[in-house]
mmCIF file of C-alpha atoms in Angstrom:
data_model
loop_
_atom_site.group_PDB
_atom_site.id
_atom_site.type_symbol
_atom_site.label_atom_id
_atom_site.label_comp_id
_atom_site.label_asym_id
_atom_site.label_seq_id
_atom_site.Cartn_x
_atom_site.Cartn_y
_atom_site.Cartn_z
ATOM 1 C CA ASP K 1 -3.524 -11.951 16.458
ATOM 2 C CA ALA K 2 0.055 -11.001 15.757
ATOM 3 C CA GLY K 3 -0.812 -9.428 12.399
ATOM 4 C CA VAL K 4 0.988 -10.131 9.141
ATOM 5 C CA ILE K 5 4.544 -11.357 9.807
ATOM 6 C CA GLN K 6 7.370 -10.842 7.389
ATOM 7 C CA SER K 7 11.002 -12.063 7.409
ATOM 8 C CA PRO K 8 13.655 -11.008 7.141
ATOM 9 C CA ARG K 9 13.081 -7.271 8.069
ATOM 10 C CA HIS K 10 16.284 -6.325 6.250
ATOM 11 C CA GLU K 11 18.271 -8.011 3.536
ATOM 12 C CA VAL K 12 21.493 -6.789 1.958
ATOM 13 C CA THR K 13 22.827 -8.969 -0.829
ATOM 14 C CA GLU K 14 24.986 -8.692 -3.843
ATOM 15 C CA MET K 15 23.846 -8.575 -7.446
ATOM 16 C CA GLY K 16 23.252 -12.035 -8.866
ATOM 17 C CA GLN K 17 22.353 -13.663 -5.505
ATOM 18 C CA GLU K 18 19.004 -15.291 -4.828
ATOM 19 C CA VAL K 19 16.756 -13.522 -2.409
ATOM 20 C CA THR K 20 13.799 -15.135 -0.604
ATOM 21 C CA LEU K 21 11.183 -13.052 1.260
ATOM 22 C CA ARG K 22 8.680 -14.706 3.589
ATOM 23 C CA CYS K 23 5.193 -13.836 4.730
ATOM 24 C CA LYS K 24 2.723 -15.290 7.283
ATOM 25 C CA PRO K 25 -0.698 -13.728 6.681
ATOM 26 C CA ILE K 26 -3.379 -13.217 9.352
ATOM 27 C CA SER K 27 -5.165 -16.533 10.104
ATOM 28 C CA GLY K 28 -8.433 -16.745 8.331
ATOM 29 C CA HIS K 29 -7.611 -14.321 5.619
ATOM 30 C CA ASP K 30 -8.274 -15.650 2.153
ATOM 31 C CA TYR K 31 -6.311 -13.115 0.210
ATOM 32 C CA LEU K 32 -2.592 -12.460 0.172
ATOM 33 C CA PHE K 33 -0.914 -9.634 -1.680
ATOM 34 C CA TRP K 34 2.785 -8.803 -2.371
ATOM 35 C CA TYR K 35 3.626 -5.200 -2.981
ATOM 36 C CA ARG K 36 6.839 -3.279 -3.722
ATOM 37 C CA GLN K 37 7.424 0.240 -2.574
ATOM 38 C CA THR K 38 9.925 2.764 -3.965
ATOM 39 C CA MET K 39 10.178 6.524 -3.806
ATOM 40 C CA MET K 40 9.778 6.822 -7.593
ATOM 41 C CA ARG K 41 6.954 4.384 -8.169
ATOM 42 C CA GLY K 42 5.146 4.252 -4.876
ATOM 43 C CA LEU K 43 3.305 1.114 -3.832
ATOM 44 C CA GLU K 44 2.926 -1.384 -6.630
ATOM 45 C CA LEU K 45 1.036 -4.645 -6.499
ATOM 46 C CA LEU K 46 3.217 -7.523 -7.715
ATOM 47 C CA ILE K 47 0.913 -10.539 -7.286
ATOM 48 C CA TYR K 48 -2.056 -11.653 -5.200
ATOM 49 C CA PHE K 49 -3.373 -15.046 -4.080
ATOM 50 C CA ASN K 50 -6.828 -16.252 -3.258
ATOM 51 C CA ASN K 51 -7.006 -19.437 -1.188
ATOM 52 C CA ASN K 52 -3.350 -20.118 -2.062
ATOM 53 C CA VAL K 53 -3.953 -19.837 -5.765
ATOM 54 C CA PRO K 54 -2.229 -17.006 -7.704
ATOM 55 C CA ILE K 55 -4.892 -14.854 -9.347
ATOM 56 C CA ASP K 56 -3.145 -11.892 -10.825
ATOM 57 C CA ASP K 57 0.645 -11.699 -11.393
ATOM 58 C CA SER K 58 0.507 -8.960 -13.975
ATOM 59 C CA GLY K 59 2.609 -6.718 -11.705
ATOM 60 C CA MET K 60 5.555 -9.106 -11.444
ATOM 61 C CA PRO K 61 8.342 -7.202 -13.199
ATOM 62 C CA GLU K 62 9.927 -10.124 -14.981
ATOM 63 C CA ASP K 63 10.828 -13.780 -14.843
ATOM 64 C CA ARG K 64 13.409 -13.217 -12.147
ATOM 65 C CA PHE K 65 10.548 -12.776 -9.718
ATOM 66 C CA SER K 66 8.438 -15.724 -8.575
ATOM 67 C CA ALA K 67 5.902 -16.170 -5.726
ATOM 68 C CA LYS K 68 4.381 -19.202 -4.104
ATOM 69 C CA MET K 69 1.831 -19.906 -1.491
ATOM 70 C CA PRO K 70 2.171 -23.569 -0.507
ATOM 71 C CA ASN K 71 -0.400 -23.333 2.252
ATOM 72 C CA ALA K 72 -2.783 -20.787 3.858
ATOM 73 C CA SER K 73 -0.214 -19.629 6.406
ATOM 74 C CA PHE K 74 2.907 -19.094 4.316
ATOM 75 C CA SER K 75 3.994 -17.342 1.186
ATOM 76 C CA THR K 76 7.379 -16.615 -0.415
ATOM 77 C CA LEU K 77 8.537 -14.036 -2.963
ATOM 78 C CA LYS K 78 11.791 -15.033 -4.594
ATOM 79 C CA ILE K 79 14.109 -12.975 -6.816
ATOM 80 C CA GLN K 80 16.717 -14.840 -8.778
ATOM 81 C CA PRO K 81 19.101 -13.408 -9.823
ATOM 82 C CA SER K 82 18.747 -10.134 -7.955
ATOM 83 C CA GLU K 83 19.769 -6.784 -9.481
ATOM 84 C CA PRO K 84 20.374 -3.386 -7.862
ATOM 85 C CA ARG K 85 17.151 -2.006 -9.320
ATOM 86 C CA ASP K 86 15.214 -4.583 -7.221
ATOM 87 C CA SER K 87 16.229 -2.541 -4.092
ATOM 88 C CA ALA K 88 12.996 -1.472 -2.421
ATOM 89 C CA VAL K 89 10.722 -2.168 0.514
ATOM 90 C CA TYR K 90 8.545 -5.317 -0.105
ATOM 91 C CA PHE K 91 5.317 -5.563 1.735
ATOM 92 C CA CYS K 92 3.012 -8.463 2.306
ATOM 93 C CA ALA K 93 -0.663 -7.855 3.072
ATOM 94 C CA SER K 94 -3.712 -9.980 3.669
ATOM 95 C CA SER K 95 -7.444 -9.507 3.734
ATOM 96 C CA LEU K 96 -10.647 -11.334 4.259
ATOM 97 C CA GLY K 97 -11.936 -10.550 0.794
ATOM 98 C CA LEU K 98 -11.421 -8.533 -2.338
ATOM 99 C CA ALA K 99 -14.500 -6.351 -2.081
ATOM 100 C CA GLY K 100 -13.783 -2.591 -2.175
ATOM 101 C CA ASP K 101 -14.532 -2.166 1.445
ATOM 102 C CA GLU K 102 -12.252 -4.943 2.671
ATOM 103 C CA THR K 103 -9.262 -3.728 4.706
ATOM 104 C CA GLN K 104 -5.876 -4.906 3.620
ATOM 105 C CA TYR K 105 -3.589 -5.545 6.614
ATOM 106 C CA PHE K 106 0.061 -4.926 5.937
ATOM 107 C CA GLY K 107 3.124 -6.475 7.391
ATOM 108 C CA PRO K 108 6.166 -4.386 8.524
ATOM 109 C CA GLY K 109 7.925 -4.887 5.204
ATOM 110 C CA THR K 110 11.354 -6.237 4.196
ATOM 111 C CA ARG K 111 13.925 -3.627 3.212
ATOM 112 C CA LEU K 112 16.011 -5.119 0.409
ATOM 113 C CA LEU K 113 19.219 -3.626 -0.751
ATOM 114 C CA VAL K 114 21.084 -5.198 -3.681
ATOM 115 C CA LEU K 115 24.617 -3.982 -4.114
ATOM 116 C CA GLN G 1 -0.450 8.772 -17.253
ATOM 117 C CA LYS G 2 -0.930 6.901 -13.974
ATOM 118 C CA GLU G 3 -4.349 5.808 -12.953
ATOM 119 C CA VAL G 4 -4.006 7.594 -9.614
ATOM 120 C CA GLU G 5 -2.036 10.809 -9.126
ATOM 121 C CA GLN G 6 -0.933 12.144 -5.715
ATOM 122 C CA ASP G 7 1.423 15.027 -4.912
ATOM 123 C CA PRO G 8 4.382 13.451 -3.070
ATOM 124 C CA GLY G 9 5.002 16.580 -0.949
ATOM 125 C CA PRO G 10 6.585 16.821 1.558
ATOM 126 C CA LEU G 11 3.989 19.012 3.229
ATOM 127 C CA SER G 12 5.066 20.792 6.401
ATOM 128 C CA VAL G 13 2.561 22.432 8.680
ATOM 129 C CA PRO G 14 2.477 23.826 12.187
ATOM 130 C CA GLU G 15 0.549 21.979 14.923
ATOM 131 C CA GLY G 16 -3.148 22.944 14.890
ATOM 132 C CA ALA G 17 -3.282 23.595 11.171
ATOM 133 C CA ILE G 18 -5.899 22.203 8.821
ATOM 134 C CA VAL G 19 -4.288 19.823 6.364
ATOM 135 C CA SER G 20 -5.666 19.010 2.899
ATOM 136 C CA LEU G 21 -4.430 15.965 1.023
ATOM 137 C CA ASN G 22 -5.600 15.209 -2.442
ATOM 138 C CA CYS G 23 -5.592 12.584 -5.200
ATOM 139 C CA THR G 24 -6.958 12.584 -8.705
ATOM 140 C CA TYR G 25 -7.762 9.548 -10.794
ATOM 141 C CA SER G 26 -8.666 8.689 -14.366
ATOM 142 C CA ASN G 27 -10.751 5.464 -14.081
ATOM 143 C CA SER G 28 -14.423 6.308 -13.748
ATOM 144 C CA ALA G 29 -15.102 2.780 -12.591
ATOM 145 C CA PHE G 30 -13.539 3.381 -9.230
ATOM 146 C CA GLN G 31 -16.213 3.109 -6.465
ATOM 147 C CA TYR G 32 -14.290 2.567 -3.246
ATOM 148 C CA PHE G 33 -11.881 5.160 -2.052
ATOM 149 C CA MET G 34 -9.480 4.640 0.858
ATOM 150 C CA TRP G 35 -6.872 6.552 2.740
ATOM 151 C CA TYR G 36 -4.024 4.605 4.315
ATOM 152 C CA ARG G 37 -1.497 6.099 6.773
ATOM 153 C CA GLN G 38 2.110 4.881 6.816
ATOM 154 C CA TYR G 39 4.468 5.792 9.611
ATOM 155 C CA SER G 40 8.156 5.730 8.930
ATOM 156 C CA ARG G 41 9.496 2.234 8.550
ATOM 157 C CA LYS G 42 6.091 0.627 9.031
ATOM 158 C CA GLY G 43 3.436 -0.845 6.712
ATOM 159 C CA PRO G 44 0.374 1.168 5.650
ATOM 160 C CA GLU G 45 -2.701 0.969 7.744
ATOM 161 C CA LEU G 46 -6.293 1.830 6.802
ATOM 162 C CA LEU G 47 -7.417 5.153 8.052
ATOM 163 C CA MET G 48 -10.677 5.728 6.304
ATOM 164 C CA TYR G 49 -12.694 4.544 3.427
ATOM 165 C CA THR G 50 -15.590 5.950 1.437
ATOM 166 C CA TYR G 51 -17.954 4.467 -0.982
ATOM 167 C CA SER G 52 -18.889 6.500 -4.134
ATOM 168 C CA SER G 53 -19.324 10.224 -3.736
ATOM 169 C CA GLY G 54 -19.846 12.261 -0.619
ATOM 170 C CA ASN G 55 -18.146 12.976 2.724
ATOM 171 C CA LYS G 56 -17.232 10.837 5.688
ATOM 172 C CA GLU G 57 -16.108 12.096 9.030
ATOM 173 C CA ASP G 58 -14.165 10.344 11.788
ATOM 174 C CA GLY G 59 -12.944 12.465 14.577
ATOM 175 C CA ARG G 60 -10.407 14.937 13.236
ATOM 176 C CA PHE G 61 -10.420 13.362 9.759
ATOM 177 C CA THR G 62 -12.819 14.002 6.896
ATOM 178 C CA ALA G 63 -12.685 12.155 3.540
ATOM 179 C CA GLN G 64 -14.346 13.645 0.510
ATOM 180 C CA VAL G 65 -15.055 12.160 -2.868
ATOM 181 C CA ASP G 66 -16.064 14.051 -6.013
ATOM 182 C CA LYS G 67 -16.625 11.537 -8.737
ATOM 183 C CA SER G 68 -17.629 14.172 -11.239
ATOM 184 C CA SER G 69 -14.168 15.677 -10.973
ATOM 185 C CA LYS G 70 -12.437 12.415 -10.222
ATOM 186 C CA TYR G 71 -10.964 14.015 -7.190
ATOM 187 C CA ILE G 72 -10.716 12.829 -3.572
ATOM 188 C CA SER G 73 -9.501 14.639 -0.466
ATOM 189 C CA LEU G 74 -8.565 13.942 3.105
ATOM 190 C CA PHE G 75 -8.831 16.798 5.587
ATOM 191 C CA ILE G 76 -7.130 16.702 8.933
ATOM 192 C CA ARG G 77 -8.329 19.269 11.557
ATOM 193 C CA ASP G 78 -6.236 20.413 14.483
ATOM 194 C CA SER G 79 -3.248 18.542 13.119
ATOM 195 C CA GLN G 80 -0.871 17.046 15.738
ATOM 196 C CA PRO G 81 2.807 16.037 15.487
ATOM 197 C CA SER G 82 1.624 12.374 15.763
ATOM 198 C CA ASP G 83 -0.142 12.858 12.434
ATOM 199 C CA SER G 84 3.330 13.059 10.755
ATOM 200 C CA ALA G 85 3.337 10.159 8.300
ATOM 201 C CA THR G 86 2.891 9.407 4.599
ATOM 202 C CA TYR G 87 -0.722 9.329 3.499
ATOM 203 C CA LEU G 88 -1.644 7.103 0.532
ATOM 204 C CA CYS G 89 -4.860 7.159 -1.256
ATOM 205 C CA ALA G 90 -6.099 3.951 -2.804
ATOM 206 C CA MET G 91 -9.102 3.048 -4.890
ATOM 207 C CA SER G 92 -10.914 0.128 -6.427
ATOM 208 C CA PRO G 93 -13.831 -0.543 -8.821
ATOM 209 C CA ASN G 94 -15.330 -3.186 -6.415
ATOM 210 C CA THR G 95 -14.120 -6.716 -6.230
ATOM 211 C CA ASP G 96 -10.675 -5.865 -7.780
ATOM 212 C CA LYS G 97 -7.296 -5.028 -6.618
ATOM 213 C CA LEU G 98 -6.517 -1.671 -5.011
ATOM 214 C CA ILE G 99 -4.624 1.013 -6.942
ATOM 215 C CA PHE G 100 -2.494 3.137 -4.735
ATOM 216 C CA GLY G 101 -1.202 6.631 -5.132
ATOM 217 C CA THR G 102 2.510 7.358 -4.498
ATOM 218 C CA GLY G 103 1.779 8.914 -1.103
ATOM 219 C CA THR G 104 2.095 12.426 0.353
ATOM 220 C CA ARG G 105 4.626 12.877 3.175
ATOM 221 C CA LEU G 106 3.164 15.072 5.908
ATOM 222 C CA GLN G 107 5.186 16.638 8.670
ATOM 223 C CA VAL G 108 3.409 18.526 11.580
ATOM 224 C CA PHE G 109 5.878 20.526 13.639
ATOM 225 C CA PRO G 110 5.155 21.644 17.249
#
């Protein structure tokens, strides 16, 4: 398996523009997670899905952020409009389950810079 | 106060040294404790996990959990330059999301 796939790997955009990040989880994994990583705040969970249904979006910073999972093999995280403080590395991860001993497999991340 | 606290480092040690990485936490419901390793410009990957209190050893790595003190540690023996990475602790009550520490950056120099 190719692992979790994310695109784009790098994104540079201007404030106010719409940004769409994409993720393909590992086949057969029922859970998909979106994280954001910054030096100051570390790795923060934004939202996670179970069988394509959003379960917990309490980490989504504000209404400018939205996430969808139209099918088991694809998810998007959208920021509209983007702001400089959204600059971070965004990771997608997937796992078979949510039990404490289930491994989360992370993608390579998308480095977002909002100017 | 954050649920999980981790010293960000950086920690710089010579090759062959014993490294100790630590996290403290406040939620007594945490039962599963994990260590993820993240190389520069890569995603985190699971290194070890421990359930409840006690020790777990895997090669040069030992994970320790002290629930009474709400303190977990990762020890790396005979550290190698290839161990240079950021180490993130993570924990969970059980069937719930993982809470991550901010990560400790480790550099092992030859």
